């Protein structure tokens, strides 16, 4: 069973795709938490950060260079932005296909809610 994001990559579920190459895809989050909210997703189905292998290091680095490029193209690079990867239950992960959130276009506030 392919993941939700693989279904987007395969074109089975529509999404507002802003970038794709042979390693990653980026599309707008369906429920944006900021004026710019993109998800950068590897084509390879890696469920969580816990599943990243040494062989994936170049791929994960590529996710970040794509994020920086998209931040620049979105006009938020100079003011700044936030990159987030949630992992498992306590991290608040909902989709178990690795993805990097790129969020900006407003001050993003405190990093986490302090309890
Ligand atoms: P997570 O909580 O796993 O880090 O983030 C999952 C993100 O995927 C959420 O921000 C959620 O809004 C987004 N999302 C869930 N389903 C869809 C969908 O079908 N299309 C798009 N574009 N984003 C989705």
Short mmCIF file of C-alpha atoms in Angstrom, two decimals, residues 36 67-82 102-107:
data_model
loop_
_atom_site.label_atom_id
_atom_site.label_comp_id
_atom_site.label_asym_id
_atom_site.label_seq_id
_atom_site.Cartn_x
_atom_site.Cartn_y
_atom_site.Cartn_z
CA UNK A 36 4.01 29.87 2.54
CA UNK A 67 13.92 23.87 0.52
CA UNK A 68 16.39 26.77 0.33
CA UNK A 69 15.75 27.19 -3.41
CA UNK A 70 11.98 27.21 -2.88
CA UNK A 71 12.30 29.68 0.00
CA UNK A 72 14.21 32.00 -2.32
CA UNK A 73 11.67 31.57 -5.11
CA UNK A 74 8.82 32.20 -2.65
CA UNK A 75 10.44 35.48 -1.59
CA UNK A 76 10.84 34.48 2.06
CA UNK A 77 14.55 33.67 2.18
CA UNK A 78 15.72 37.08 3.41
CA UNK A 79 13.06 37.53 6.11
CA UNK A 80 13.48 33.91 7.14
CA UNK A 81 11.43 30.79 7.53
CA UNK A 82 11.10 27.61 9.53
CA UNK A 102 8.88 24.86 4.76
CA UNK A 103 6.90 27.62 6.44
CA UNK A 104 7.22 31.38 6.26
CA UNK A 105 5.68 34.63 5.10
CA UNK A 106 5.08 35.77 8.67
CA UNK A 107 7.00 35.60 11.97
#
